[in-house]
PDB file of C-alpha atoms in Angstrom:
ATOM      1  CA  VAL A 182     204.375 114.296 178.706  1.00  0.00           C
ATOM      2  CA  THR A 183     207.090 112.698 180.762  1.00  0.00           C
ATOM      3  CA  SER A 184     207.050 109.041 181.696  1.00  0.00           C
ATOM      4  CA  ASP A 185     206.748 110.022 185.386  1.00  0.00           C
ATOM      5  CA  LYS A 186     203.596 112.020 184.685  1.00  0.00           C
ATOM      6  CA  LEU A 187     202.199 109.233 182.552  1.00  0.00           C
ATOM      7  CA  ALA A 188     202.876 106.673 185.283  1.00  0.00           C
ATOM      8  CA  ALA A 189     201.223 108.920 187.880  1.00  0.00           C
ATOM      9  CA  ALA A 190     198.171 109.440 185.666  1.00  0.00           C
ATOM     10  CA  THR A 191     197.918 105.700 185.021  1.00  0.00           C
ATOM     11  CA  GLN A 192     198.097 105.020 188.759  1.00  0.00           C
ATOM     12  CA  GLU A 193     195.413 107.617 189.504  1.00  0.00           C
ATOM     13  CA  LEU A 194     193.173 106.140 186.827  1.00  0.00           C
ATOM     14  CA  ALA A 195     193.625 102.650 188.296  1.00  0.00           C
ATOM     15  CA  GLU A 196     192.725 103.986 191.747  1.00  0.00           C
ATOM     16  CA  ALA A 197     189.630 105.706 190.338  1.00  0.00           C
ATOM     17  CA  GLU A 198     188.560 102.473 188.623  1.00  0.00           C
ATOM     18  CA  ALA A 199     188.993 100.511 191.852  1.00  0.00           C
ATOM     19  CA  LEU A 200     186.960 103.085 193.778  1.00  0.00           C
ATOM     20  CA  CYS A 201     184.291 103.053 191.087  1.00  0.00           C
ATOM     21  CA  ALA A 202     184.072  99.254 191.176  1.00  0.00           C
ATOM     22  CA  THR A 203     183.546  99.411 194.948  1.00  0.00           C
ATOM     23  CA  LEU A 204     180.896 102.107 194.557  1.00  0.00           C
ATOM     24  CA  GLU A 205     179.129 100.083 191.863  1.00  0.00           C
ATOM     25  CA  GLN A 206     178.941  97.118 194.212  1.00  0.00           C
ATOM     26  CA  GLU A 207     177.774  99.076 197.240  1.00  0.00           C
ATOM     27  CA  HIS A 208     175.988 102.129 195.794  1.00  0.00           C
ATOM     28  CA  ALA A 209     175.033 101.361 192.206  1.00  0.00           C
ATOM     29  CA  ASP A 210     171.936 103.566 192.438  1.00  0.00           C
ATOM     30  CA  VAL A 211     173.836 106.762 193.348  1.00  0.00           C
ATOM     31  CA  ALA A 212     174.321 109.452 190.696  1.00  0.00           C
ATOM     32  CA  GLY A 213     177.928 110.062 191.738  1.00  0.00           C
ATOM     33  CA  THR A 214     178.822 106.476 190.870  1.00  0.00           C
ATOM     34  CA  HIS A 215     177.611 106.978 187.308  1.00  0.00           C
ATOM     35  CA  LEU A 216     179.352 110.346 187.105  1.00  0.00           C
ATOM     36  CA  LEU A 217     182.642 108.743 188.122  1.00  0.00           C
ATOM     37  CA  ARG A 218     182.198 105.906 185.616  1.00  0.00           C
ATOM     38  CA  ALA A 219     181.535 108.492 182.878  1.00  0.00           C
ATOM     39  CA  LYS A 220     184.672 110.446 183.750  1.00  0.00           C
ATOM     40  CA  ILE A 221     186.733 107.244 183.710  1.00  0.00           C
ATOM     41  CA  ALA A 222     185.320 106.252 180.302  1.00  0.00           C
ATOM     42  CA  VAL A 223     186.407 109.592 178.853  1.00  0.00           C
ATOM     43  CA  ALA A 224     189.795 109.663 180.566  1.00  0.00           C
ATOM     44  CA  LYS A 225     190.699 106.104 179.693  1.00  0.00           C
ATOM     45  CA  ASP A 226     189.333 105.574 176.177  1.00  0.00           C
ATOM     46  CA  ASP A 227     187.690 108.815 175.004  1.00  0.00           C
ATOM     47  CA  ASP A 228     184.512 106.712 175.126  1.00  0.00           C
ATOM     48  CA  PHE A 229     181.933 109.476 174.891  1.00  0.00           C
ATOM     49  CA  ASP A 230     179.055 107.090 174.094  1.00  0.00           C
ATOM     50  CA  THR A 231     179.518 105.220 177.375  1.00  0.00           C
ATOM     51  CA  ALA A 232     179.983 108.510 179.206  1.00  0.00           C
ATOM     52  CA  GLN A 233     176.724 109.826 177.804  1.00  0.00           C
ATOM     53  CA  ARG A 234     174.826 106.688 178.889  1.00  0.00           C
ATOM     54  CA  GLU A 235     176.285 106.905 182.401  1.00  0.00           C
ATOM     55  CA  LEU A 236     175.504 110.616 182.694  1.00  0.00           C
ATOM     56  CA  VAL A 237     171.937 110.163 181.492  1.00  0.00           C
ATOM     57  CA  GLU A 238     171.516 107.510 184.199  1.00  0.00           C
ATOM     58  CA  ALA A 239     173.090 109.842 186.774  1.00  0.00           C
ATOM     59  CA  LEU A 240     170.598 112.546 185.827  1.00  0.00           C
ATOM     60  CA  ARG A 241     167.730 110.071 185.987  1.00  0.00           C
ATOM     61  CA  LEU A 242     168.737 109.326 189.572  1.00  0.00           C
ATOM     62  CA  ALA A 243     169.468 112.953 190.506  1.00  0.00           C
ATOM     63  CA  PRO A 244     168.030 115.412 187.970  1.00  0.00           C
ATOM     64  CA  GLU A 245     169.304 118.413 189.934  1.00  0.00           C
ATOM     65  CA  ASP A 246     172.955 117.273 189.983  1.00  0.00           C
ATOM     66  CA  ARG A 247     174.852 120.220 188.437  1.00  0.00           C
ATOM     67  CA  ARG A 248     178.073 118.223 188.008  1.00  0.00           C
ATOM     68  CA  ALA A 249     176.319 115.592 185.908  1.00  0.00           C
ATOM     69  CA  GLN A 250     174.476 118.269 183.923  1.00  0.00           C
ATOM     70  CA  GLU A 251     177.704 120.102 183.076  1.00  0.00           C
ATOM     71  CA  GLU A 252     179.561 116.908 182.276  1.00  0.00           C
ATOM     72  CA  LEU A 253     176.726 115.742 179.991  1.00  0.00           C
ATOM     73  CA  LYS A 254     176.791 119.096 178.207  1.00  0.00           C
ATOM     74  CA  GLN A 255     180.540 118.694 177.564  1.00  0.00           C
ATOM     75  CA  VAL A 256     180.179 115.071 176.459  1.00  0.00           C
ATOM     76  CA  LYS A 257     177.396 115.948 174.008  1.00  0.00           C
ATOM     77  CA  ALA A 258     179.519 118.747 172.550  1.00  0.00           C
ATOM     78  CA  GLU A 259     182.419 116.347 172.116  1.00  0.00           C
ATOM     79  CA  LEU A 260     180.152 113.742 170.487  1.00  0.00           C
ATOM     80  CA  ARG A 261     178.950 116.401 168.023  1.00  0.00           C
ATOM     81  CA  ARG A 262     182.546 117.402 167.264  1.00  0.00           C
ATOM     82  CA  VAL A 263     183.624 113.786 166.714  1.00  0.00           C
ATOM     83  CA  GLY A 264     180.588 113.151 164.510  1.00  0.00           C
ATOM     84  CA  LEU A 265     181.306 116.255 162.462  1.00  0.00           C
ATOM     85  CA  GLU A 266     184.941 115.202 161.984  1.00  0.00           C
ATOM     86  CA  ALA A 267     183.826 111.744 160.840  1.00  0.00           C
ATOM     87  CA  SER A 268     181.329 113.276 158.406  1.00  0.00           C
ATOM     88  CA  ARG A 269     183.979 115.586 156.970  1.00  0.00           C
ATOM     89  CA  ALA A 270     186.396 112.692 156.558  1.00  0.00           C
ATOM     90  CA  LYS A 271     183.727 110.670 154.732  1.00  0.00           C
ATOM     91  CA  VAL A 272     182.910 113.594 152.413  1.00  0.00           C
ATOM     92  CA  ILE A 273     186.622 114.022 151.604  1.00  0.00           C
ATOM     93  CA  GLU A 274     186.945 110.300 150.919  1.00  0.00           C
ATOM     94  CA  ILE A 275     183.947 110.363 148.553  1.00  0.00           C
ATOM     95  CA  ARG A 276     185.181 113.538 146.848  1.00  0.00           C
ATOM     96  CA  ASP A 277     188.643 112.076 146.299  1.00  0.00           C
ATOM     97  CA  GLY A 278     187.131 108.874 144.916  1.00  0.00           C
ATOM     98  CA  LEU A 279     185.037 110.867 142.468  1.00  0.00           C
ATOM     99  CA  LYS A 280     188.086 112.877 141.379  1.00  0.00           C
ATOM    100  CA  ARG A 281     190.019 109.673 140.737  1.00  0.00           C
ATOM    101  CA  ALA A 282     187.093 108.185 138.824  1.00  0.00           C
ATOM    102  CA  ARG A 283     186.949 111.257 136.561  1.00  0.00           C
ATOM    103  CA  THR A 284     190.683 111.384 135.869  1.00  0.00           C
ATOM    104  CA  GLU A 285     191.529 107.692 135.520  1.00  0.00           C
ATOM    105  CA  PRO A 286     190.595 106.023 132.246  1.00  0.00           C
ATOM    106  CA  SER A 287     188.193 103.172 132.707  1.00  0.00           C
ATOM    107  CA  SER A 288     188.519  99.833 130.954  1.00  0.00           C
ATOM    108  CA  ASP A 289     185.117 100.448 129.265  1.00  0.00           C
ATOM    109  CA  SER A 290     186.408 103.529 127.436  1.00  0.00           C
ATOM    110  CA  ALA A 291     189.331 101.774 125.733  1.00  0.00           C
ATOM    111  CA  VAL A 292     189.483 102.385 122.013  1.00  0.00           C
ATOM    112  CA  VAL A 293     189.403  99.241 119.930  1.00  0.00           C
ATOM    113  CA  LEU A 294     191.517  99.430 116.783  1.00  0.00           C
TER     114      LEU A 294
END
């Protein structure tokens, strides 16, 4: 990614945040406001938990909103993927710790002469 593209993306994200702040002040009870906040949370910080909360609220306000439904489906899939990756990493960490414990001599097993 070039610095020009990064600068343009950063500018667009700042504009989206400013628009969202205005919408939150004037139209906080509109599903589109929550949808935009969810998209910003993902784009800015990969914050899928916040995105899910915002999308659930958007669907509470407008249950028939297809955009929010599709976005929530994608966010839930990403949350599952992230959770699975974290679980795998934890299993690997535990496995490696057990391997080290089996191969390293402990101070309790020292032979006294």
